[in-house]
mmCIF file of C-alpha atoms and ligand atoms in Angstrom:
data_model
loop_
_atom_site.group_PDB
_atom_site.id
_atom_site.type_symbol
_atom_site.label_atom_id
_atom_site.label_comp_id
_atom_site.label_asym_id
_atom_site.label_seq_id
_atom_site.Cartn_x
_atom_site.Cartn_y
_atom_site.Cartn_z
ATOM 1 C CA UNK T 1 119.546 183.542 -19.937
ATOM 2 C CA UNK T 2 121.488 181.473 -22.194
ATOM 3 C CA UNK T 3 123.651 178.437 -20.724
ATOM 4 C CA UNK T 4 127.249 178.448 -20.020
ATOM 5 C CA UNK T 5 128.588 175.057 -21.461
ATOM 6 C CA UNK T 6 131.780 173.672 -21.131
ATOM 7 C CA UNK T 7 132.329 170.313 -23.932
ATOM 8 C CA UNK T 8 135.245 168.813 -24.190
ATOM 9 C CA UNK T 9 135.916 166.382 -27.649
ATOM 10 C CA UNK T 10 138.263 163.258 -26.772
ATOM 11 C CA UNK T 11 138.336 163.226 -31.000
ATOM 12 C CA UNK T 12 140.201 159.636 -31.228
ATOM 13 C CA UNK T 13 141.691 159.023 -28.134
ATOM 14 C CA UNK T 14 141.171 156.968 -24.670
ATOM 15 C CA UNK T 15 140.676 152.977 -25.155
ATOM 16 C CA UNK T 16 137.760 151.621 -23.007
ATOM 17 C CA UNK T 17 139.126 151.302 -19.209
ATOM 18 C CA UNK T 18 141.188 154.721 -20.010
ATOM 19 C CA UNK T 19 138.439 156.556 -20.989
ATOM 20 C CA UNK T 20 136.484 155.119 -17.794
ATOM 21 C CA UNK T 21 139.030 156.121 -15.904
ATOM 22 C CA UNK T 22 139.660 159.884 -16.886
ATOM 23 C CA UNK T 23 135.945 160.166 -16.903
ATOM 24 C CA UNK T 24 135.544 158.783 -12.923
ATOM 25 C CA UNK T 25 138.029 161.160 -12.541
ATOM 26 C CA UNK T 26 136.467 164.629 -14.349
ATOM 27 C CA UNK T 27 133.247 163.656 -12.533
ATOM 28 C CA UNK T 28 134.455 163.332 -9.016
ATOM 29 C CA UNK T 29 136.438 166.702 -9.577
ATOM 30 C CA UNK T 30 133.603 168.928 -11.408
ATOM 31 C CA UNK T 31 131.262 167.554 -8.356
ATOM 32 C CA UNK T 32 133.119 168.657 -6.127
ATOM 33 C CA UNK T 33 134.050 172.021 -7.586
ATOM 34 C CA UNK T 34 131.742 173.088 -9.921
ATOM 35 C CA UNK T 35 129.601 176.003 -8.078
ATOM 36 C CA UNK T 36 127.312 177.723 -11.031
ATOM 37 C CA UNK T 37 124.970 176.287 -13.055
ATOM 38 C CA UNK T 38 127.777 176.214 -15.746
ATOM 39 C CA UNK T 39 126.588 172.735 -18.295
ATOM 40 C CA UNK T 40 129.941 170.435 -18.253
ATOM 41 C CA UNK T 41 130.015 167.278 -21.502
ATOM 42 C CA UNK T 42 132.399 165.346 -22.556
ATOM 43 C CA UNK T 43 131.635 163.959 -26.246
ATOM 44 C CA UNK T 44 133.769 160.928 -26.322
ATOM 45 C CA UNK T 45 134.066 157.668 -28.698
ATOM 46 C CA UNK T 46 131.073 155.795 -29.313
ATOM 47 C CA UNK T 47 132.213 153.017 -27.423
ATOM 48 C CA UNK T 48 132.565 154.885 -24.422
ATOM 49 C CA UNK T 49 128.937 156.757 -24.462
ATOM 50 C CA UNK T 50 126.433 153.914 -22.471
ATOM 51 C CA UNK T 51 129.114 153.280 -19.702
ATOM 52 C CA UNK T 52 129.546 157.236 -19.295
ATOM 53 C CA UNK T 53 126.338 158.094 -19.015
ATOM 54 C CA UNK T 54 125.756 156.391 -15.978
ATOM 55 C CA UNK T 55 128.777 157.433 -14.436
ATOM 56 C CA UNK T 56 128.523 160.977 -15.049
ATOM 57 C CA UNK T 57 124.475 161.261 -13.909
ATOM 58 C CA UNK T 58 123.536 165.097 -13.898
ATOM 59 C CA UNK T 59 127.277 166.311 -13.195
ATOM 60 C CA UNK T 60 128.663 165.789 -16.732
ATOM 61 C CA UNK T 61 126.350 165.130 -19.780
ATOM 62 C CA UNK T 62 127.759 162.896 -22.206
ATOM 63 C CA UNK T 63 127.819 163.591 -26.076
ATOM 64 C CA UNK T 64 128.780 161.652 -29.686
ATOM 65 C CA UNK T 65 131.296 163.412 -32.157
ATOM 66 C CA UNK T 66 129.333 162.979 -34.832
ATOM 67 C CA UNK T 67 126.592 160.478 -36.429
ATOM 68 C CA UNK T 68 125.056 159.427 -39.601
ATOM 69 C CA UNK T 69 122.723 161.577 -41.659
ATOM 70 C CA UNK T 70 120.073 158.707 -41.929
ATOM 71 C CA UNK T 71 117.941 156.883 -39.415
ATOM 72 C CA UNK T 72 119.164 153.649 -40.142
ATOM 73 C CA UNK T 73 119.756 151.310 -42.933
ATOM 74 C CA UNK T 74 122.768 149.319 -44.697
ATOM 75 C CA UNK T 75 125.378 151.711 -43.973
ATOM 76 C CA UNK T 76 128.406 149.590 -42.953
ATOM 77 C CA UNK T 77 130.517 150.599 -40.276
ATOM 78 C CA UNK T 78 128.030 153.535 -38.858
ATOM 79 C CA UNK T 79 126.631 155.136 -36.016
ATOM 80 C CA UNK T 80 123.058 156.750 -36.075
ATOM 81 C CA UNK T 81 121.349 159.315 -33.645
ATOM 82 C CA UNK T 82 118.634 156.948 -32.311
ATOM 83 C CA UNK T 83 121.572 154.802 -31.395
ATOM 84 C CA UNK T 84 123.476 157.525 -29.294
ATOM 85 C CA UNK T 85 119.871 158.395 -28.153
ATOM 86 C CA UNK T 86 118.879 154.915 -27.011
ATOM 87 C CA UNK T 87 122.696 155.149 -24.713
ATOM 88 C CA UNK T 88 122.185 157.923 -22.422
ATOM 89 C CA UNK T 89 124.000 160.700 -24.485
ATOM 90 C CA UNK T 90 122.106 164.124 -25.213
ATOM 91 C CA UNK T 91 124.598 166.132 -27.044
ATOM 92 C CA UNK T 92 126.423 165.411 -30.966
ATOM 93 C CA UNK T 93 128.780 167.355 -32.452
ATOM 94 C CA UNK T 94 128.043 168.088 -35.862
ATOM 95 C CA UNK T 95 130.631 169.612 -38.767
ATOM 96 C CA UNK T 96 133.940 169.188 -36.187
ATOM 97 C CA UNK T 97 136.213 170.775 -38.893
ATOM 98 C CA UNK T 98 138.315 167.495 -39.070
ATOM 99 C CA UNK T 99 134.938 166.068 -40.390
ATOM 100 C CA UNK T 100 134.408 168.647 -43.080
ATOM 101 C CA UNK T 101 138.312 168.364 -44.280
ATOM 102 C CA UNK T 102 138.567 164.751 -43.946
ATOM 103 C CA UNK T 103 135.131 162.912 -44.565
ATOM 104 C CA UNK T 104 134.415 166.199 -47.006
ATOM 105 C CA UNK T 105 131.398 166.779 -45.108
ATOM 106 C CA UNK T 106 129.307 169.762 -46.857
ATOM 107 C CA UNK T 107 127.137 172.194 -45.224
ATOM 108 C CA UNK T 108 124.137 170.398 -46.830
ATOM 109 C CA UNK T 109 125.395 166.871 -45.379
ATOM 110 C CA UNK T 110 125.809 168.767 -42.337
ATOM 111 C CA UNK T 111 121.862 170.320 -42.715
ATOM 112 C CA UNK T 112 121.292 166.651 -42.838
ATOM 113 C CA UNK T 113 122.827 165.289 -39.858
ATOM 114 C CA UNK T 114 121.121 168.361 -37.702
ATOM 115 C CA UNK T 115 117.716 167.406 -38.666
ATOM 116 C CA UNK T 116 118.298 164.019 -37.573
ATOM 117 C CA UNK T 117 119.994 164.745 -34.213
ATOM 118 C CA UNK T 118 117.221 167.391 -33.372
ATOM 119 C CA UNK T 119 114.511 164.607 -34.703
ATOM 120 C CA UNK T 120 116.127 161.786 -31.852
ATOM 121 C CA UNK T 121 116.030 164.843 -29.363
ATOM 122 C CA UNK T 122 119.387 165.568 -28.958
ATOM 123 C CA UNK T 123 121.095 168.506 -29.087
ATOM 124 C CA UNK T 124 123.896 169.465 -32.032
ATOM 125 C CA UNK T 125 127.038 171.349 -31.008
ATOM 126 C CA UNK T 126 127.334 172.537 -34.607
ATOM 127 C CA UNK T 127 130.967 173.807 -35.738
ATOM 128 C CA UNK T 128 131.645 176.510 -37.761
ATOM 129 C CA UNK T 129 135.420 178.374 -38.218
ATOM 130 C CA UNK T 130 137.552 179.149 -41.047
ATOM 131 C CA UNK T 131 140.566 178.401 -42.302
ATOM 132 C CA UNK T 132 143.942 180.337 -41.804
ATOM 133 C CA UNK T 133 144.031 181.159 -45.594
ATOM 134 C CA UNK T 134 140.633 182.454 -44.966
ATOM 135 C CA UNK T 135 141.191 184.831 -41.792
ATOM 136 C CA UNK T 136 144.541 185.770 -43.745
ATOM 137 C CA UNK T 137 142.675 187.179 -46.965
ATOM 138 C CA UNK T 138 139.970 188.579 -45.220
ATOM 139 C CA UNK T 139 137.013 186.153 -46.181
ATOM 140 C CA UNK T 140 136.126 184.698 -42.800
ATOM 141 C CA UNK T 141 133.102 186.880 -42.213
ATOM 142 C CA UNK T 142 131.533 185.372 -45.287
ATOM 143 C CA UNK T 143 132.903 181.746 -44.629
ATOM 144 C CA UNK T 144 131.104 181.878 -41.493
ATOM 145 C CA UNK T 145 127.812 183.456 -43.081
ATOM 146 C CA UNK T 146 127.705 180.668 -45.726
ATOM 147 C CA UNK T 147 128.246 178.023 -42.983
ATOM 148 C CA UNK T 148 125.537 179.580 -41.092
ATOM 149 C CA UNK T 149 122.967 180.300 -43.647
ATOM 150 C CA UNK T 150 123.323 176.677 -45.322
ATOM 151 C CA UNK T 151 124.119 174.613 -42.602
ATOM 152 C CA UNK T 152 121.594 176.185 -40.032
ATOM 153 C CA UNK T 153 119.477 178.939 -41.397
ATOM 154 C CA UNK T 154 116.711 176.437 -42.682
ATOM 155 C CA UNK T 155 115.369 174.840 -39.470
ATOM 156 C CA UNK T 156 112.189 176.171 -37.712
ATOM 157 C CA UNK T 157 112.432 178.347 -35.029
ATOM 158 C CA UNK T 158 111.489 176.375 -32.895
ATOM 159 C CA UNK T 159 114.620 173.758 -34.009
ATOM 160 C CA UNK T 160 116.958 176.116 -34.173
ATOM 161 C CA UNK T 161 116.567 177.511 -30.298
ATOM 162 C CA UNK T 162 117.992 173.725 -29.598
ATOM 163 C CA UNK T 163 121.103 174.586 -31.195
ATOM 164 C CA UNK T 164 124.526 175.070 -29.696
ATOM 165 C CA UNK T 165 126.869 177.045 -31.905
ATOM 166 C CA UNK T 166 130.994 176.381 -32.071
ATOM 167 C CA UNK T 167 133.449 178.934 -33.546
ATOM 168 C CA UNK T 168 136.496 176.805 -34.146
ATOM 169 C CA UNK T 169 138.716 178.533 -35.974
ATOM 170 C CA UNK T 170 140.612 176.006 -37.791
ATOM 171 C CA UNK T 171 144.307 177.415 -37.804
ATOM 172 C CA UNK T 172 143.477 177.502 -33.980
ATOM 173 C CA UNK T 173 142.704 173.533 -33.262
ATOM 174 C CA UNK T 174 144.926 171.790 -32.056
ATOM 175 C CA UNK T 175 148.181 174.308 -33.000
ATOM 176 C CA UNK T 176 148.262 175.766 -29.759
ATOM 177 C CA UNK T 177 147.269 179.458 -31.170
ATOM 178 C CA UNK T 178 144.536 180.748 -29.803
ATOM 179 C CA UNK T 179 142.214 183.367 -31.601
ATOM 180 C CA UNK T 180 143.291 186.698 -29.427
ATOM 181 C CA UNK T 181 140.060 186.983 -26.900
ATOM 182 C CA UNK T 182 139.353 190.638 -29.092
ATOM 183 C CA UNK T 183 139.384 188.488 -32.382
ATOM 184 C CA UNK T 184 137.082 185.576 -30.535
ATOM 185 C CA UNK T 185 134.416 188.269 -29.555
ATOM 186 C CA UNK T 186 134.163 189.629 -33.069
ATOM 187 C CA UNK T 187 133.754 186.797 -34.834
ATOM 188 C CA UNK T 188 130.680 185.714 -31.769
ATOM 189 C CA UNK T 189 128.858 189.070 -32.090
ATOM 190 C CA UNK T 190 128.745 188.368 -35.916
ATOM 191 C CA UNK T 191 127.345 185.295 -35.300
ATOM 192 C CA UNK T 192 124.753 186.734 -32.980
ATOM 193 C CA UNK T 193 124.141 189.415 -35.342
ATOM 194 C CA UNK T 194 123.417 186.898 -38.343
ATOM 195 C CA UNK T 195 121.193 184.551 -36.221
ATOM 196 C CA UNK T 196 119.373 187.947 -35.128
ATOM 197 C CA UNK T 197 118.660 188.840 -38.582
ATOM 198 C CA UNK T 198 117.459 185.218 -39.514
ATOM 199 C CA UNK T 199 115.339 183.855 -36.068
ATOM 200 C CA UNK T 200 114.971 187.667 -34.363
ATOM 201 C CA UNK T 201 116.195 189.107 -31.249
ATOM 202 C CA UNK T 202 115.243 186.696 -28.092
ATOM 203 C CA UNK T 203 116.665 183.825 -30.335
ATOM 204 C CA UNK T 204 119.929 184.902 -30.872
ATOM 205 C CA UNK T 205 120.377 186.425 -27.474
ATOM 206 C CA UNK T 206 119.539 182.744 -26.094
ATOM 207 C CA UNK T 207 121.486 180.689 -28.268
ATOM 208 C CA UNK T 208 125.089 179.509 -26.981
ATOM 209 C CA UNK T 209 127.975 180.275 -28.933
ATOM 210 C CA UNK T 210 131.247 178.321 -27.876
ATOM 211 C CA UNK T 211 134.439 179.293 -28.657
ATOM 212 C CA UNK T 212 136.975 176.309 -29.303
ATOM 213 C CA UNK T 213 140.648 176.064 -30.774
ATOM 214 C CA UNK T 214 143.321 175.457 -27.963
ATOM 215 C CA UNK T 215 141.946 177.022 -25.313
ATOM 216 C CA UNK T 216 143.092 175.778 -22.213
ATOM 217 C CA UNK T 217 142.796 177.248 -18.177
ATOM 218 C CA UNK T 218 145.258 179.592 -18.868
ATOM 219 C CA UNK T 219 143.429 181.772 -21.568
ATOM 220 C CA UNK T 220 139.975 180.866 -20.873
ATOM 221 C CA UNK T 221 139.029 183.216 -18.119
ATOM 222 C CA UNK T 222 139.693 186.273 -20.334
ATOM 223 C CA UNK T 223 138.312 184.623 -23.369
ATOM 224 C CA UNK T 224 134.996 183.160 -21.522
ATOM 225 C CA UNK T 225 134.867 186.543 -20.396
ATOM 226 C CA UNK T 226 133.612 188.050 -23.683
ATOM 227 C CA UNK T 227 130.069 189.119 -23.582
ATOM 228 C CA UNK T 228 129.620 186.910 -26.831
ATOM 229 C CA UNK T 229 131.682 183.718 -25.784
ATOM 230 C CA UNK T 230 129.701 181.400 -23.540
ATOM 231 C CA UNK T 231 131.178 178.732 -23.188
ATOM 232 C CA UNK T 232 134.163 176.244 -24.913
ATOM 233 C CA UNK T 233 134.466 173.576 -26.942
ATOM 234 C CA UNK T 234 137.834 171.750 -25.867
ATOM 235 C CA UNK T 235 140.231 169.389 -27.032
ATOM 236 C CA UNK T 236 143.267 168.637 -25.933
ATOM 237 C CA UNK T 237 142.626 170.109 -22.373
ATOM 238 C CA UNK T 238 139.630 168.362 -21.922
ATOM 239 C CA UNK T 239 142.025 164.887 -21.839
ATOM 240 C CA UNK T 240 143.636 166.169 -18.267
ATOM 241 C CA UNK T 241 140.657 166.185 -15.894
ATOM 242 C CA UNK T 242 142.923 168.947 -13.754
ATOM 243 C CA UNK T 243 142.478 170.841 -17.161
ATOM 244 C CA UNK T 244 138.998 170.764 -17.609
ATOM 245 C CA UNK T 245 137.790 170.900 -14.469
ATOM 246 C CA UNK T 246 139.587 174.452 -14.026
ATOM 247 C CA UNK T 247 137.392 174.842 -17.341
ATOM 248 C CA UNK T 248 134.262 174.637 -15.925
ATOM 249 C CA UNK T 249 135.649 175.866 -12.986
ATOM 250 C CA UNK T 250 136.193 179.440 -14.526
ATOM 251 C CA UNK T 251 132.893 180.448 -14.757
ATOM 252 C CA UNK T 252 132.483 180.471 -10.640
ATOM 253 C CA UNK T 253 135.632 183.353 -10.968
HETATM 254 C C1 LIG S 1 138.520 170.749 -30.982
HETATM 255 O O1 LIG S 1 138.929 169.690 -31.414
HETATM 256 O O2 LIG S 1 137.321 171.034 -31.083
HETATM 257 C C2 LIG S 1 139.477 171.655 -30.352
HETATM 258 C C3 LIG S 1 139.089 172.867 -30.064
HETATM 259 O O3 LIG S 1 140.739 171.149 -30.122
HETATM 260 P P1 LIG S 1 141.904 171.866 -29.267
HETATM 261 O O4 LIG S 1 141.279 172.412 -28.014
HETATM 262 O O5 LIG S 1 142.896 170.777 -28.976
HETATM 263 O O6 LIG S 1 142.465 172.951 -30.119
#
């Protein structure tokens, strides 16, 4: 059975004692109310990862937004996956659209980044989604393929079966439209299909596909509801811990 996951992305928001704060707060209220076996993370700022770990124990994992491609080295300024390792964090989020458009992150930096997280034994929340020029002339099916096939579609197996897929389309992040749940479910089964075709059947039917672009308690239950969509990736709504809670909370209804 494959795991129902709830991740929220703080992106770049919450200074130190806010984020602690907000955080105390999420934990207390998925502890109390989360029922299922539903997986709840929050991927927050690198400065927030060691202290959250240990406050959110086995309630809510803790994730990076993204890290660099190499193990370490003279690379000013960056963060690498045996550091978010070595602070309690088990989850990175890898090819967050805002990455691809403004670091210009390929799908064979992307590759990169992958191996390494998988290497340090975490697990990527890899984003794929396209753009609203894209779903307007009809190429998303193959945006998504190529994202797949050279971002993914060359790990093992055996590495791949780590991996938690993200459809984010990107005309949906952050605008406060929300793929239709019909248009959500499409775009998942095509993603099942392709990693099907590539890894086989028991593969893709355990592999995780999120879906993420404002999705919020209001539209989640019949979105989460889709036999494809297990699970969210969340933005703004995962800043209000009443918000995100009700998240994770909408897989016990
Ligand atoms: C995201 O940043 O991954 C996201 C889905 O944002 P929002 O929920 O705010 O659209």
């Amino acid at each position: 059975m494959r795991k129902k996951i709830v991740a929220g992305n703080w992106k770049m928001n919450m200074d130190y004692a806010e984020g602690i704060s907000l955080f105390s707060e999420i934990v207390n209220m998925v502890r109390d109310e989360q029922k299922g076996d539903q997986v709840a993370v929050i991927c927050a700022p690198y400065i927030h990862l060691n202290s959250l770990a240990k406050l959110g124990g086995n309630t809510v994992k803790i994730g990076a937004q993204n890290c660099h491609q190499n193990e370490s080295g003279a690379y000013t300024g960056e963060i690498s996956a045996k550091m978010v390792k070595s602070v309690g964090a088990e989850y990175v989020i890898v090819g967050h659209s805002e990455r691809r458009q403004y670091y210009a992150e390929s799908d064979a930096l992307l590759l990169e980044k992958t191996n390494i997280v998988l290497k340090n034994n975490l697990i990527p929340i890899f984003c794929i989604g396209e753009t609203l020029d894209e779903r307007n002339n009809g190429s998303y099916f193959d945006i998504i393929k190529s994202q797949l096939t050279n971002g993914l579609f060359s790990l093992s197996e055996d590495d791949f079966s780590k991996v938690i897929v993200a459809y984010e389309p990107v005309w949906a992040i952050g605008t406060g439209l929300t793929a239709s749940s019909a248009q959500a479910q499409e775009v998942h089964a095509f993603i099942r299909q392709q990693i099907q075709a590539q890894y086989g059947e028991a593969v893709a039917q355990n592999t995780s596909i999120l879906y993420g672009g404002s999705c919020n308690p209001k539209n989640a239950e019949e979105l989460f509801s889709q036999q494809d969509i297990d699970g969210g990736l969340i933005g703004g709504a995962s800043l209000k811990s009443r918000d995100f809670t009700d998240l994770v909370k909408t897989f016990n209804s």
